[in-house]
mmCIF file of C-alpha atoms in Angstrom:
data_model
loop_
_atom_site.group_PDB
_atom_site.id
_atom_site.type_symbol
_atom_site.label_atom_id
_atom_site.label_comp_id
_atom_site.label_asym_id
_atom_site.label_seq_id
_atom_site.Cartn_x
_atom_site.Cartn_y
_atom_site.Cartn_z
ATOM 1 C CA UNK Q 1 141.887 127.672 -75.469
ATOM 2 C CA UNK Q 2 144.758 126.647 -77.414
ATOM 3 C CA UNK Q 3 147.469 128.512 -75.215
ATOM 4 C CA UNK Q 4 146.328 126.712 -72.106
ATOM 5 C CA UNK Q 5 146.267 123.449 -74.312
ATOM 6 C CA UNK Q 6 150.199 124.717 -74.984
ATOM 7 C CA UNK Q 7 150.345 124.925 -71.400
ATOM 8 C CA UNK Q 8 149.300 121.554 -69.956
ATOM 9 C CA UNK Q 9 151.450 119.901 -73.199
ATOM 10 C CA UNK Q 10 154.030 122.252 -71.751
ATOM 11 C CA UNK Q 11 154.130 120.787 -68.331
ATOM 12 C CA UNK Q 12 153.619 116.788 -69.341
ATOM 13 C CA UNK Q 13 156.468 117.563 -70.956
ATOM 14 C CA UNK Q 14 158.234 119.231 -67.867
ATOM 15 C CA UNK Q 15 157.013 116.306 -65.693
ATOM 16 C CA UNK Q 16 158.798 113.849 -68.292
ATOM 17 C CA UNK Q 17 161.930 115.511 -68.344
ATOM 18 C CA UNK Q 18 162.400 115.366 -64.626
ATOM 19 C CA UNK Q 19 161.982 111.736 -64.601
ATOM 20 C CA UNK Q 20 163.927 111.402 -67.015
ATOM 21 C CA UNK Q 21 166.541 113.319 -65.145
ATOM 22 C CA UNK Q 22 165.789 111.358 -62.290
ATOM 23 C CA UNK Q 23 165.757 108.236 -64.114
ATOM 24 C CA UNK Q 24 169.488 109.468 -65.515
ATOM 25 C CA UNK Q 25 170.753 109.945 -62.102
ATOM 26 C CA UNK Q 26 169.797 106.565 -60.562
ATOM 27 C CA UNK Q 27 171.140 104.859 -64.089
ATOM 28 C CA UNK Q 28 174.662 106.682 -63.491
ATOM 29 C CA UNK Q 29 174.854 105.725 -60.417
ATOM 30 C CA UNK Q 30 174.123 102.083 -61.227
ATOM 31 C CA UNK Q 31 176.904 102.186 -63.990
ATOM 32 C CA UNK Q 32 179.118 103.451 -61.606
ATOM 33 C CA UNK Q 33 178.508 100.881 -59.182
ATOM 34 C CA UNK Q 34 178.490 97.819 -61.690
ATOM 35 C CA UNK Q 35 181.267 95.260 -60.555
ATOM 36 C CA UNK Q 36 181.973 94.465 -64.141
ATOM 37 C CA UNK Q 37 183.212 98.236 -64.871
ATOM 38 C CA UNK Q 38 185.202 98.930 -62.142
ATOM 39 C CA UNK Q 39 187.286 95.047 -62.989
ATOM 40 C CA UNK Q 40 187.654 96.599 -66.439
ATOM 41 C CA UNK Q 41 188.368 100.346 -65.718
ATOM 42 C CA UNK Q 42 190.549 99.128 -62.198
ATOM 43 C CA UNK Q 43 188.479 101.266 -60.510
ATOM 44 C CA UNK Q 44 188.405 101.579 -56.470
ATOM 45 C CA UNK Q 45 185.594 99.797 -55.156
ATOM 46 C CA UNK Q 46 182.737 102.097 -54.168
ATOM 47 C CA UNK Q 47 180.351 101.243 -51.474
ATOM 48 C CA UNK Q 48 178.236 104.342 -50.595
ATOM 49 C CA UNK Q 49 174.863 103.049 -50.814
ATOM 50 C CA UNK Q 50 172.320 104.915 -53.173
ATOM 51 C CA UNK Q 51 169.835 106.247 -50.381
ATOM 52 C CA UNK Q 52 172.611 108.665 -49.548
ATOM 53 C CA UNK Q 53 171.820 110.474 -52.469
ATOM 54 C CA UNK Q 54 168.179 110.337 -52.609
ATOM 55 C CA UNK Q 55 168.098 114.201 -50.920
ATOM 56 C CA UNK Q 56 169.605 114.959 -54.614
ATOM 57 C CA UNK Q 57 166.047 114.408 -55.823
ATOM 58 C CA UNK Q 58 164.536 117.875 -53.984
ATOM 59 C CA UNK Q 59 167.010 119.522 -55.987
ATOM 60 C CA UNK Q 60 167.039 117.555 -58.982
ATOM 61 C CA UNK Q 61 163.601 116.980 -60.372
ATOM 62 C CA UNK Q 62 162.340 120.623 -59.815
ATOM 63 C CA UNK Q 63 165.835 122.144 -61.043
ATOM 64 C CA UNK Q 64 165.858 120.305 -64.316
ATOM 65 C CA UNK Q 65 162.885 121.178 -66.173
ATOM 66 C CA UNK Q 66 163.594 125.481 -64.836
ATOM 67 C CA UNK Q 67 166.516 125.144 -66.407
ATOM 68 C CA UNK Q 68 165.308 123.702 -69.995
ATOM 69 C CA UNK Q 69 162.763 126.385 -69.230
ATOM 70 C CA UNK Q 70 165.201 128.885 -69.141
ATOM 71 C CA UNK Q 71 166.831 128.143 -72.049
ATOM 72 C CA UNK Q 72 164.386 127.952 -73.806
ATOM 73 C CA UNK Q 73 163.965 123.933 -74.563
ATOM 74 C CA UNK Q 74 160.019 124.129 -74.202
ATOM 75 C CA UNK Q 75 159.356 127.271 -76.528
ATOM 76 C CA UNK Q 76 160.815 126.154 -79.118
ATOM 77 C CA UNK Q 77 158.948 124.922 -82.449
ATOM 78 C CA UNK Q 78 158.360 121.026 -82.623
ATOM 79 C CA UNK Q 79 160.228 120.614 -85.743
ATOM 80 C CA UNK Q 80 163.200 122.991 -85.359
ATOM 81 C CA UNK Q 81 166.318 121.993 -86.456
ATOM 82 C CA UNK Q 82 168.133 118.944 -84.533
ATOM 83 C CA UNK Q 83 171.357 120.479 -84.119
ATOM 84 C CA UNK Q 84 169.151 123.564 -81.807
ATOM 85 C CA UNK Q 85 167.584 121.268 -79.900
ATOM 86 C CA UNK Q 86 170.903 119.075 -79.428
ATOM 87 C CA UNK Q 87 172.595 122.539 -78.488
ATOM 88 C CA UNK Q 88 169.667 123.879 -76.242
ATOM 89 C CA UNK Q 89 169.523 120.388 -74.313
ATOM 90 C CA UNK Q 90 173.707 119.677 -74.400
ATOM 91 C CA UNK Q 91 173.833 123.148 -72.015
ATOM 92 C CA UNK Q 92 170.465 122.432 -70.240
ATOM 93 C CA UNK Q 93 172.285 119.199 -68.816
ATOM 94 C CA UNK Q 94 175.421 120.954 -68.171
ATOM 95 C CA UNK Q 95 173.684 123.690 -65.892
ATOM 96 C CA UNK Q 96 172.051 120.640 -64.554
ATOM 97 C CA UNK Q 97 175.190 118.614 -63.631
ATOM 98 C CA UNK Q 98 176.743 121.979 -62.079
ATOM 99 C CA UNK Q 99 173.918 122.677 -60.355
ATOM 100 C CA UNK Q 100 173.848 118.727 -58.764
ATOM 101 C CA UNK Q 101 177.367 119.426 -57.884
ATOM 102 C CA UNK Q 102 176.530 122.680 -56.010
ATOM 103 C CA UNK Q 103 173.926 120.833 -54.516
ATOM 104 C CA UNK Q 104 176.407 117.852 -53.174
ATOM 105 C CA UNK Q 105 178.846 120.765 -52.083
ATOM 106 C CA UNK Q 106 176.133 122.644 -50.072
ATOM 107 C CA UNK Q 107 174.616 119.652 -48.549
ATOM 108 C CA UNK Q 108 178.371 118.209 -46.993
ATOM 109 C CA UNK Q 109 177.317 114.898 -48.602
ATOM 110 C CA UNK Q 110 179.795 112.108 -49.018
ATOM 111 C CA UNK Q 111 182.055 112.401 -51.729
ATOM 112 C CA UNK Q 112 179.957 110.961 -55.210
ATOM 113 C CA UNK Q 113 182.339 108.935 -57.570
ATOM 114 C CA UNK Q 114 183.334 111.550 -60.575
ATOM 115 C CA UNK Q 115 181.918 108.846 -62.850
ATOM 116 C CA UNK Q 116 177.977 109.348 -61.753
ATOM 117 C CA UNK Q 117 178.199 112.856 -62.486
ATOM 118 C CA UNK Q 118 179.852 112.761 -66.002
ATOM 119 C CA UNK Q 119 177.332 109.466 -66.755
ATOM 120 C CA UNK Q 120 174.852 111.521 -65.103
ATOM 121 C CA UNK Q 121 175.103 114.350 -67.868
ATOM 122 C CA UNK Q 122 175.471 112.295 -70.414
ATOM 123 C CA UNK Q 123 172.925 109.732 -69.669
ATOM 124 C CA UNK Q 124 170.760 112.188 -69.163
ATOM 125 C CA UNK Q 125 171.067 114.131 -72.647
ATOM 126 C CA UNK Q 126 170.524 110.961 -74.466
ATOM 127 C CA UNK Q 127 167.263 109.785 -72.553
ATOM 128 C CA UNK Q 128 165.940 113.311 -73.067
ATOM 129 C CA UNK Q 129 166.954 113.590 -76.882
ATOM 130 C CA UNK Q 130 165.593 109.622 -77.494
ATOM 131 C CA UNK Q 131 162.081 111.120 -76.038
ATOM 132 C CA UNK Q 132 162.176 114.230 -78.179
ATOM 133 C CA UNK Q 133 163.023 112.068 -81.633
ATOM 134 C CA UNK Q 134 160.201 110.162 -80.422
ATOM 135 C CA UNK Q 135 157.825 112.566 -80.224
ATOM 136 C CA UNK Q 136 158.925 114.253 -83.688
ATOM 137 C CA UNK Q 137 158.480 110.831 -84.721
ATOM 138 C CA UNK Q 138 154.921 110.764 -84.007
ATOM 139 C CA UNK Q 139 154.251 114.244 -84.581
ATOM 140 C CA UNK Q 140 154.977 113.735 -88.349
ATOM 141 C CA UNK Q 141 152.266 110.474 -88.616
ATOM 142 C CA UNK Q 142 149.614 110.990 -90.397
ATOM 143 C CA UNK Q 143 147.254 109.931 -87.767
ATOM 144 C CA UNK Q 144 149.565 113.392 -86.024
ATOM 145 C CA UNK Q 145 148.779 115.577 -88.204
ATOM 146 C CA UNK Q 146 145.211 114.676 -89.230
ATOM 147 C CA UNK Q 147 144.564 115.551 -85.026
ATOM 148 C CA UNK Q 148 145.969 119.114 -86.056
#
């Protein structure tokens, strides 16, 4: 009983990350594409429309969480050290971004602004760490660790 309650806690968990992912994506683009950025930065205006991208998704949300998987990200303890989980998710969002720029390579899609993919790593690391510190956060309530 308790592994398959690992198991479904497992794959919220999964399920969270790849909106998260997802979530990191859109945001990068959106930072990208915010008027106020490219005055500052003298950046060349940038007009391909977000829907282009959407086809990113079928690649995106299932890669994402594999990839954590794969390195481990999910079997690790709850309260591990920071700096591993830092280090486990820091290369689960490179593989990620390399993977989303195979993906634009393989699918001929028009060239994406280098911005959204650097954002998109980034972004993405810091929505994913904000939910884990979150959770450790509630893990170490007492109302937490009463339920244990």
């Amino acid at each position: 009983m308790l592994r398959r309650d690992r198991q479904i806690r497992m794959q919220i968990h999964q399920v969270m990350d790849a909106c998260l992912f997802a979530l990191g994506f859109w945001l990068a683009y959106k930072v990208r594409a915010h008027q106020d950025l490219i005055d500052l930065f003298g950046l060349r205006e940038w007009t391909v429309p977000f829907d282009t991208y959407v086809r990113l998704y079928l690649i995106l949300i299932p890669a994402a969480p594999l990839i954590l998987e794969r390195l481990g990200f999910y079997g690790r303890s709850p309260f591990c050290a920071r700096s591993l989980t830092a280090w486990i998710l820091l290369k689960g969002c490179f593989f990620t971004t390399l993977a989303l720029v195979l993906a634009m390579f393989l699918f001929h899609m028009p060239p994406v602004a280098r911005g959204v993919v650097v954002w998109f790593g980034f972004i993405s690391f810091g929505l994913v760490f904000v939910k884990e510190e979150a959770l450790r956060g509630f893990a170490s309530t007492k109302m937490a660790q009463a339920q244990y």
